[in-house]
Short mmCIF file of C-alpha atoms and ligand atoms in Angstrom, two decimals:
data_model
loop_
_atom_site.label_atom_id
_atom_site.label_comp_id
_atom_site.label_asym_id
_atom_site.label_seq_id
_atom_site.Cartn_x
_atom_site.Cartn_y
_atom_site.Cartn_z
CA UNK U 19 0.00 0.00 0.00
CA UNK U 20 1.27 3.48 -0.67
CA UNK U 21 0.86 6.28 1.34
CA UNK U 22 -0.35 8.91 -1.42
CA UNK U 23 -0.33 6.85 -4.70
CA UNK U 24 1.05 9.15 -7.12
CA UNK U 25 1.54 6.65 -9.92
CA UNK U 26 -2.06 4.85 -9.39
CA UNK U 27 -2.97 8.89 -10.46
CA UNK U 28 -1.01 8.95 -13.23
CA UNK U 29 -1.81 5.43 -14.81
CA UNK U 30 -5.43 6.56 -14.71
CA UNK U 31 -4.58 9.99 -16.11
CA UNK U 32 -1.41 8.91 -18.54
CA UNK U 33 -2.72 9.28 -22.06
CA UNK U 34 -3.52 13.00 -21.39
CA UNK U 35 -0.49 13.36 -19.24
CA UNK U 36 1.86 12.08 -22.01
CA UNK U 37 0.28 14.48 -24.44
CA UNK U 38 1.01 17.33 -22.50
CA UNK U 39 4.50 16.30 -21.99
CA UNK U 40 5.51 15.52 -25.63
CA UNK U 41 4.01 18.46 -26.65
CA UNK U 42 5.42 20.46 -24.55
CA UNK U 43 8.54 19.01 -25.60
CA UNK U 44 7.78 19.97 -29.07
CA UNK U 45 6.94 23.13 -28.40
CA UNK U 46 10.35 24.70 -27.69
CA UNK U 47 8.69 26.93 -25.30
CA UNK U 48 10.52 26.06 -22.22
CA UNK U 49 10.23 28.60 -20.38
CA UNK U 50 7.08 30.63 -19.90
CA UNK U 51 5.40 29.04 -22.19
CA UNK U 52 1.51 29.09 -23.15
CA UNK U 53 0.36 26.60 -20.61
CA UNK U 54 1.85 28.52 -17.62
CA UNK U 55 -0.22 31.90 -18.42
CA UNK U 56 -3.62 29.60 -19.16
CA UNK U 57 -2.66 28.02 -15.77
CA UNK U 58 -2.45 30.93 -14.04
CA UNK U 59 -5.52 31.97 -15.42
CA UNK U 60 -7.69 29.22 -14.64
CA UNK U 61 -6.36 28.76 -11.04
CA UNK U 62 -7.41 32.42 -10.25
CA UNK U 63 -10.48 31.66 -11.71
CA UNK U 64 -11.25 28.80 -9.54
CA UNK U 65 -9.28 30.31 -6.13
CA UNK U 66 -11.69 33.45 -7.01
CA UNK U 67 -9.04 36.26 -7.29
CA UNK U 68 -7.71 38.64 -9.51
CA UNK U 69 -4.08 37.29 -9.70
CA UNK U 70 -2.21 34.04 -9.89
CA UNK U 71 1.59 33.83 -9.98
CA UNK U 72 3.02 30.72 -10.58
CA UNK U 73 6.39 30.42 -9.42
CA UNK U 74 9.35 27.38 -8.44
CA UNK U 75 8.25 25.98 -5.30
CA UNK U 76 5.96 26.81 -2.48
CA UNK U 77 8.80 28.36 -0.41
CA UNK U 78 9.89 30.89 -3.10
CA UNK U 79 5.92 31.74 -2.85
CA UNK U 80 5.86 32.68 0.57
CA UNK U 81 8.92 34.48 -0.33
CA UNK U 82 7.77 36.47 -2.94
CA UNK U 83 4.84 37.68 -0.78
CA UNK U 84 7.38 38.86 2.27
CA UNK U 85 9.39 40.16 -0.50
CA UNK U 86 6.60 42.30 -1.77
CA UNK U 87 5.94 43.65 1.56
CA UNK U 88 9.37 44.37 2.74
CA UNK U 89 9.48 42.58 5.75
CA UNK U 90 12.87 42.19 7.15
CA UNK U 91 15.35 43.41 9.95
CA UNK U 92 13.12 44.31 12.88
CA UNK U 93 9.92 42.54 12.10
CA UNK U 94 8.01 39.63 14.10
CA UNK U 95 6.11 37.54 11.81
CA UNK U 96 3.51 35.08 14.00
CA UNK U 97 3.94 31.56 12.42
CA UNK U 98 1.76 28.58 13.59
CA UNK U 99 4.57 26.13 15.86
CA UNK U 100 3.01 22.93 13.94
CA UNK U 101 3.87 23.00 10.40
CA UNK U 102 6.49 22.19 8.00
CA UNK U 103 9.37 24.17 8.34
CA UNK U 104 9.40 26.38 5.71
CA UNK U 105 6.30 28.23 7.14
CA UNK U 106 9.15 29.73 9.60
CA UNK U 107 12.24 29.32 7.44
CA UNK U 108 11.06 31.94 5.03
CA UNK U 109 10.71 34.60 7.86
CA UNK U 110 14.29 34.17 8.87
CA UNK U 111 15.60 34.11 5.35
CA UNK U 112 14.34 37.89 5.21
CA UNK U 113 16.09 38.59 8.23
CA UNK U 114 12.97 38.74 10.43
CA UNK U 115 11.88 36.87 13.39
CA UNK U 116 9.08 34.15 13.67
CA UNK U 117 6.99 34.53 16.39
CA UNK U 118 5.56 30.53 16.91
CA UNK U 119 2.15 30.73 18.24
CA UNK U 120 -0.05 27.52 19.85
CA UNK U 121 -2.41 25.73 17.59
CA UNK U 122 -6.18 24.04 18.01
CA UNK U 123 -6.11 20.76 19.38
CA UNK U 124 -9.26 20.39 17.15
CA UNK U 125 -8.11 21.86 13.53
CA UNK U 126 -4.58 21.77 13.88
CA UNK U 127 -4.12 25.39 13.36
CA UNK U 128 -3.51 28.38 14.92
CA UNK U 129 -4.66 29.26 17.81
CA UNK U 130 -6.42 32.70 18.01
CA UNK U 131 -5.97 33.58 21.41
CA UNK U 132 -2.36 32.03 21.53
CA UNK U 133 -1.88 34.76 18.75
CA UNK U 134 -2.89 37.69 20.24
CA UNK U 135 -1.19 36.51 23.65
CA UNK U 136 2.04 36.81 21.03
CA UNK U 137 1.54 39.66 19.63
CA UNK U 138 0.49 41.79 23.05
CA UNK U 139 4.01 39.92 24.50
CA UNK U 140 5.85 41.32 21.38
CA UNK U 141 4.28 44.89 21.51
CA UNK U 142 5.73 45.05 25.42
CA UNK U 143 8.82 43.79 24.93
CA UNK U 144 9.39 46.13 22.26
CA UNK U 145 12.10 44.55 20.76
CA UNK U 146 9.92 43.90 17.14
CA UNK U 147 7.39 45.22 15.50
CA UNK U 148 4.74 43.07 14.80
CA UNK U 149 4.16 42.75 10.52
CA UNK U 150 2.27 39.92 9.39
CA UNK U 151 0.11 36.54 10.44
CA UNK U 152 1.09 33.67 8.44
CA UNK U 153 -1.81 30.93 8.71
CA UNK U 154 -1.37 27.78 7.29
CA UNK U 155 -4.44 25.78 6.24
CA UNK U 156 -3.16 22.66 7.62
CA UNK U 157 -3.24 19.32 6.17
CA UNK U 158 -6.18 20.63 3.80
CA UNK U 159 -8.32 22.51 6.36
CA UNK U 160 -8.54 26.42 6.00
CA UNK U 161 -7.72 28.19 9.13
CA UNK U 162 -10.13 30.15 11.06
CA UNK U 163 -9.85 33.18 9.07
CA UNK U 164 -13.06 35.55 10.54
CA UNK U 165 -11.08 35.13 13.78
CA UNK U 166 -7.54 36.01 12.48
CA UNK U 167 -8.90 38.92 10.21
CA UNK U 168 -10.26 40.54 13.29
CA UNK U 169 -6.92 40.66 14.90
CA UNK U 170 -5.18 41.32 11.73
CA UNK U 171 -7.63 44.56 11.88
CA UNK U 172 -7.23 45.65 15.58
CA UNK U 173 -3.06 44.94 15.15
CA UNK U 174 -2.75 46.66 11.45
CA UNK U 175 -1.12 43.63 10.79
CA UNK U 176 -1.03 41.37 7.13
CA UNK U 177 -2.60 38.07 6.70
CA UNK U 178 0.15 35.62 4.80
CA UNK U 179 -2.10 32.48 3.88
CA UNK U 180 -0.05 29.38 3.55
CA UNK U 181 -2.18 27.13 1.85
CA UNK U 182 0.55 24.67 0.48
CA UNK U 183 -2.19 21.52 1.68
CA UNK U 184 -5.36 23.70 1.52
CA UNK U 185 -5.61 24.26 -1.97
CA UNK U 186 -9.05 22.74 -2.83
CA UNK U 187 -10.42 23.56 0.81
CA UNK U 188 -13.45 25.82 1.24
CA UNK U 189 -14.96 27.91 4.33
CA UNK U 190 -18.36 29.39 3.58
CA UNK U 191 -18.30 29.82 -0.61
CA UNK U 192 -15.00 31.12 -0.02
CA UNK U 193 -11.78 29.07 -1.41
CA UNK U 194 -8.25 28.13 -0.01
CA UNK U 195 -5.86 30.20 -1.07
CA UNK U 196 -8.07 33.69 -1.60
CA UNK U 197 -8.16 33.62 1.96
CA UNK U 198 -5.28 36.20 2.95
CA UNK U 199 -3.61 39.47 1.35
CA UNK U 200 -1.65 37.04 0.02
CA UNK U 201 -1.82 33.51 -0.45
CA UNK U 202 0.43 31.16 -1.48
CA UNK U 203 0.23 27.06 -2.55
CA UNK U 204 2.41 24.34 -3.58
CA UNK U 205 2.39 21.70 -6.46
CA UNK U 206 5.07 19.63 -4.79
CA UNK U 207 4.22 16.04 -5.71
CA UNK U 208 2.23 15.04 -2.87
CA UNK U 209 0.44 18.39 -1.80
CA UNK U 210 -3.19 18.08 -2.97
CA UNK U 211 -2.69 19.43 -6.07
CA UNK U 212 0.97 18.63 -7.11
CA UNK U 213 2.78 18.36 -10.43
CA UNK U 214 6.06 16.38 -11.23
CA UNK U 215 8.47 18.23 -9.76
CA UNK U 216 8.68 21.35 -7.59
CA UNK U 217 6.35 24.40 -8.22
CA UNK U 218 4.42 26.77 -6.56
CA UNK U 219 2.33 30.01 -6.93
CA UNK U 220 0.89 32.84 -5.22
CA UNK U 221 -2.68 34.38 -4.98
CA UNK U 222 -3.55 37.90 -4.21
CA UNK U 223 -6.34 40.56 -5.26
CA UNK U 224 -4.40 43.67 -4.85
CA UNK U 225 -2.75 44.86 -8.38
CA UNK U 226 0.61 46.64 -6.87
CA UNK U 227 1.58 43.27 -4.86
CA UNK U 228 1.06 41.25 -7.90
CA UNK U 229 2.77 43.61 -9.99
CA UNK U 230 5.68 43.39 -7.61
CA UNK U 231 5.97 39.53 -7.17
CA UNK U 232 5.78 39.11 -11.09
CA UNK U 233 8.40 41.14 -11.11
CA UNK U 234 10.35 39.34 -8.23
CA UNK U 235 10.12 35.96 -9.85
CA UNK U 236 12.38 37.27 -13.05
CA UNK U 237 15.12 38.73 -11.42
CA UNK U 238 13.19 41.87 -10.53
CA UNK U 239 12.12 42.72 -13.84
CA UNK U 240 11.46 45.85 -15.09
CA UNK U 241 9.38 46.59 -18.79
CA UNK U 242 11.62 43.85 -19.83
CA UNK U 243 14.03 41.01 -18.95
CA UNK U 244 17.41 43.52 -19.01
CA UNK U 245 15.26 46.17 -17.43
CA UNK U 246 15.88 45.15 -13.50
CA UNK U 247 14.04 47.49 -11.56
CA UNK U 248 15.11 45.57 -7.92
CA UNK U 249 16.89 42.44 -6.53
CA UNK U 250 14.36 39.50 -7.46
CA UNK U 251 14.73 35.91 -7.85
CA UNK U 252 15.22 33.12 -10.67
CA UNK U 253 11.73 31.52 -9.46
CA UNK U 254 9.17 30.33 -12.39
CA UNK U 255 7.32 27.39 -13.10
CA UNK U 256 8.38 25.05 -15.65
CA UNK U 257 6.16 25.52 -18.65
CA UNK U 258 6.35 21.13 -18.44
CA UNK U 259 5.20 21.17 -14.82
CA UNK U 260 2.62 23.90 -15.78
CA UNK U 261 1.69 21.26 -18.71
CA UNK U 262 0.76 18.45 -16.31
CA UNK U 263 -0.78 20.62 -14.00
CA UNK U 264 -3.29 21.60 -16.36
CA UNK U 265 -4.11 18.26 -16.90
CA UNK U 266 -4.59 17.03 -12.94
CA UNK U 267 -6.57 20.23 -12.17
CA UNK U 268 -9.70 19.10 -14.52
CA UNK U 269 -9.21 15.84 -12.35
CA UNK U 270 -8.92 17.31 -9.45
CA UNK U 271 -12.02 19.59 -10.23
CA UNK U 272 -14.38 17.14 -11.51
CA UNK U 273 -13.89 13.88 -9.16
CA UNK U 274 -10.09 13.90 -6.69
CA UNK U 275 -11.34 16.24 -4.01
CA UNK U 276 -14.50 15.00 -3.89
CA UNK U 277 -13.02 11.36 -3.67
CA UNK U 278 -11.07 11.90 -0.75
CA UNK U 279 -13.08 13.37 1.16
CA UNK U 280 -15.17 10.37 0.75
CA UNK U 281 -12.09 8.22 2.02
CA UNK U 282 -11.67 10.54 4.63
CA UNK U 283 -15.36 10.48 5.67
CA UNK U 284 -15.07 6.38 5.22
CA UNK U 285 -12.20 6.47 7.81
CA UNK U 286 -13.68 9.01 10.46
CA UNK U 287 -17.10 6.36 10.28
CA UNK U 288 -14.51 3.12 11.14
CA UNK U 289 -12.55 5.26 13.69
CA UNK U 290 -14.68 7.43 15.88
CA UNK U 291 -14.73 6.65 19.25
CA UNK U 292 -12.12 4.58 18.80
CA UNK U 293 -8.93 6.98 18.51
CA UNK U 294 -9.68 11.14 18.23
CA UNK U 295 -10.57 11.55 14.34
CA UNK U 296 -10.25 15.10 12.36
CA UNK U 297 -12.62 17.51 13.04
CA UNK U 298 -13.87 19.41 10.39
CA UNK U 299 -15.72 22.88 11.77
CA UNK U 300 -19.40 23.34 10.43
CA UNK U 301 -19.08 25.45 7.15
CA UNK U 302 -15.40 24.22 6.55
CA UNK U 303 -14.57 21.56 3.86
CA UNK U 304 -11.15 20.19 3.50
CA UNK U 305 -8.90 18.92 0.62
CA UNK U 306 -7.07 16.39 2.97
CA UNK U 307 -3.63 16.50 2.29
CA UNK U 308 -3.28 14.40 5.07
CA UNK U 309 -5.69 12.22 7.25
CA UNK U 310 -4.38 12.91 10.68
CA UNK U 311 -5.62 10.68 13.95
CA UNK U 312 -4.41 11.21 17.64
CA UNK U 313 -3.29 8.39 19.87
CA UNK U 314 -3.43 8.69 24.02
CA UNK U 315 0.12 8.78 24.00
CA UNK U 316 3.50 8.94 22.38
CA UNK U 317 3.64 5.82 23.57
CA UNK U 318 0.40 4.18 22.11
CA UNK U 319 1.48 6.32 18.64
CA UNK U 320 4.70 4.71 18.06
CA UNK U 321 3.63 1.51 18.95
CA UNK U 322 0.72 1.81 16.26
CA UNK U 323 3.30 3.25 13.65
CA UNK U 324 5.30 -0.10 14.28
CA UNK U 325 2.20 -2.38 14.48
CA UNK U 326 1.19 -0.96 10.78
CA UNK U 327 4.56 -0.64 9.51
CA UNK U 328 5.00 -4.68 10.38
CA UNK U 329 1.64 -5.17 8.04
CA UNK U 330 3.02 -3.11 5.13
CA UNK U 331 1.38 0.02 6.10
CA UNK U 332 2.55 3.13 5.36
CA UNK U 333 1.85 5.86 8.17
CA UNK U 334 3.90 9.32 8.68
CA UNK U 335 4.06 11.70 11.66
CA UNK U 336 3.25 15.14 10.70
CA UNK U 337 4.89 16.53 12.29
CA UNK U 338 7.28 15.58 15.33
CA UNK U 339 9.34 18.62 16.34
CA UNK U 340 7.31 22.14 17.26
CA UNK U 341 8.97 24.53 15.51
CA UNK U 342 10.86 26.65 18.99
CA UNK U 343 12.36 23.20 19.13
CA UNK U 344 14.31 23.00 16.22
CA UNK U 345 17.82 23.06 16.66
CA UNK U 346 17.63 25.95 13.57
CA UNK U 347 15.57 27.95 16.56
CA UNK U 348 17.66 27.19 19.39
CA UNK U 349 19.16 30.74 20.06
CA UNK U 350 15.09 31.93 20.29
CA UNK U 351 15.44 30.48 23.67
CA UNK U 352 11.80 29.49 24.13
CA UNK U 353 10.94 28.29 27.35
CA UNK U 354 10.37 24.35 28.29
CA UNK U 355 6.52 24.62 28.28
CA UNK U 356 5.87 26.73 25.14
CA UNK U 357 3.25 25.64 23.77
CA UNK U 358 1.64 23.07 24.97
CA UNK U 359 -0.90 21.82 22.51
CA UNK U 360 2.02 21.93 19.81
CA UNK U 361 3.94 20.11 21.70
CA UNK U 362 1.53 17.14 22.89
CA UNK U 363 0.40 16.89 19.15
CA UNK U 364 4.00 16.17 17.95
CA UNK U 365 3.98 12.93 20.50
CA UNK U 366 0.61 11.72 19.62
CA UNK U 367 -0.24 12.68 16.05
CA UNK U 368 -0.03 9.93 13.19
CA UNK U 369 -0.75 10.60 9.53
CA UNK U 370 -2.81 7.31 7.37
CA UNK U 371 -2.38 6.97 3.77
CA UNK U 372 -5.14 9.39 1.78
CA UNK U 373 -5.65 9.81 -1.58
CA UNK U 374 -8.28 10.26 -4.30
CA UNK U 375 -7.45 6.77 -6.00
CA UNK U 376 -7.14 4.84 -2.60
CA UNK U 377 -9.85 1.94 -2.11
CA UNK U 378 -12.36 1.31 0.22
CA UNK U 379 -10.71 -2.09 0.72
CA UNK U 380 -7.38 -0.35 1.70
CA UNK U 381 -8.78 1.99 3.83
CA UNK U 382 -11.13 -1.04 6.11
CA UNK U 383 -7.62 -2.98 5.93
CA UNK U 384 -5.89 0.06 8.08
CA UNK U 385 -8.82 0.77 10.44
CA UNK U 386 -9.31 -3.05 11.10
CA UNK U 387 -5.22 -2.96 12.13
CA UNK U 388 -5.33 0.73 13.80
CA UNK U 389 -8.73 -0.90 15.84
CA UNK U 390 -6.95 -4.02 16.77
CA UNK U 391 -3.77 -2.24 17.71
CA UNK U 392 -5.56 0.61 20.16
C1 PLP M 416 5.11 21.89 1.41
C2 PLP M 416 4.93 23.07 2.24
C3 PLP M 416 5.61 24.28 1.98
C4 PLP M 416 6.70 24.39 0.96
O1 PLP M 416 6.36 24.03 -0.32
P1 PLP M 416 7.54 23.57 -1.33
O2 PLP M 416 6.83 23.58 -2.65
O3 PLP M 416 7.98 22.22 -0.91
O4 PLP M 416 8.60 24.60 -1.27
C5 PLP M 416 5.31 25.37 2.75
N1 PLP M 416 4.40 25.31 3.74
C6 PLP M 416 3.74 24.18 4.04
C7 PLP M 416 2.74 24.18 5.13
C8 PLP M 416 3.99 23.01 3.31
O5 PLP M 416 3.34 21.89 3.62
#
């Protein structure tokens, strides 16, 4: 059994696949070619904003978006302390400061009153001055973004939305990734929607921003490609990647996220009650990038991980350091009991294999084992 079967995807989607490899390959446009701008167009469309920039990788998004807004030297940026790492790594890259804030036992992400704990302990201290809120829509669930916009408001601060897993997520009628100023996702292989390769793009309604990052992602171009108006980056999409991506978003529209959430709905039926099972808040619908359960202990959650590994299941723990405890955060110098939540998730969280091709047979196999183990 796989874990995300990215090749089951691709046998079922090959002849339309290949096409759009070969002839890209024919094409000689390399580089910015038609399918990246018709990508960009029709992921705006279906994110509902004005712009989409496609760019190398999910990191350079997030990037391009601090880059835009000239965060740097001096500014705190509050990051969720459960996520991948380059939620954070971004922040520090720019010379600011991540701020990691508790998370929702419930949702997985961040914690609203966590945050503006963080930000009232960074306004005393003085030391930073508070910039933006980066939420991430964790493991395919938007974060609570009526809650954060109302501190974004009181603070003055920008919302950063990381929706590298949320893309395909919904709260209300509105979509993942339209959900901050800026927003950014990733089409690394295994993020909901993910190409072959790395590759990434940003969101955003507001004309000057997009203007900027467009430029950012070409070496700070200017009216031209010699015309280099600031310091930008080499960060594009590869008009290949952009090529297969246009051909697993009409799958991904008309059946994949509908699909898993069926397999995730199929698991939370065999689990609940059994171990705690993903919440999904009324109004909230989720793309599941991954199907997350909690165990008792870190105990009972590495003993499961074994169990399933020793029946050829595939399980992953998303994810087991906070982020103050990285050793590339030591000189922060957070305290012992920083959050709490964060840190009890990392010791009792276990990821199951998801994806839109996996079968209901798979997914009964895993719950019978996870029910016999617990
Ligand atoms: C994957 C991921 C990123 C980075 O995306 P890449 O395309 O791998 O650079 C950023 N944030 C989160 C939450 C992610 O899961």
């Amino acid at each position: 059994m796989q874990f995300r079967d990215l090749v089951k995807q691709y046998n079922v989607l090959k002849p339309d696949i290949d096409k759009a490899m070969i002839d890209t390959a024919a094409s000689g446009g390399y580089i910015m070619g038609k399918a990246v701008k018709e990508l960009e167009a029709s992921l705006a469309e279906y994110v509902g904003v004005k712009h989409c920039i496609s760019c190398a990788n999910g990191t350079d998004a997030l990037t391009l978006a601090l880059k835009a807004w000239g965060i740097g030297a001096g500014d705190a940026v509050f990051v969720p302390d459960f996520t991948f790492f380059a939620s954070a790594e971004v922040v520090s890259l720019e010379g600011a400061t991540p701020v990691f804030v508790d998370i929702d036992e419930d949702t997985f992400n961040i914690d609203v009153n966590s945050l503006e704990k963080a930000i009232e302990k960074t306004i005393k201290e003085g030391k930073l001055v508070p910039k933006v809120i980066i939420t991430v829509d964790l493991f395919g669930l938007p974060a609570d973004y009526y809650a954060v916009k109302k501190i974004a408001d009181k603070y003055n601060l920008l919302i950063l939305e990381d929706g590298a897993q949320g893309f395909g997520g919904k709260t209300g009628e509105r979509m993942a990734c339209s959900l901050g100023d800026i927003s950014t996702t990733s089409f690394f292989p295994a993020k909901p929607l993910g190409c072959y390769g790395d590759g990434g793009a940003v969101f955003t309604n507001n004309d000057e921003w997009a203007t900027i990052m467009d430029s950012l992602r070409v070496h700070g171009k200017g009216s031209f490609k010699y015309d280099n108006v600031r310091i930008g980056m080499n960060s594009r999409l590869d008009t290949l990647q952009a090529a297969i991506l246009q051909v697993k978003f009409e799958a991904f529209k008309s059946y994949e996220v509908e699909d898993i959430n069926k397999a995730a709905a199929l698991y939370t039926e065999k689990l609940k009650g059994i171990v705690k099972t993903p919440v999904i808040p009324e109004g909230y619908y989720s793309s599941w990038a991954q199907y997350t359960i909690q165990l008792k202990d870190k105990e009972q959650r590495d003993g499961l991980q074994a169990y399933l590994k020793e029946q050829g299941i595939p399980s992953m723990v998303y994810y087991p350091t906070p982020m103050h405890k990285q050793t590339a955060y030591k000189e922060l110098n957070y305290p012992e009991e920083s959050n709490p939540v964060t840190q009890r998730l990392c010791s009792t969280v276990l990821s199951l294999p998801i994806h839109p091709y996996i079968t209901e047979e798979d997914i009964e196999k895993v719950c019978e084992f996870v029910v016999s183990y617990v």
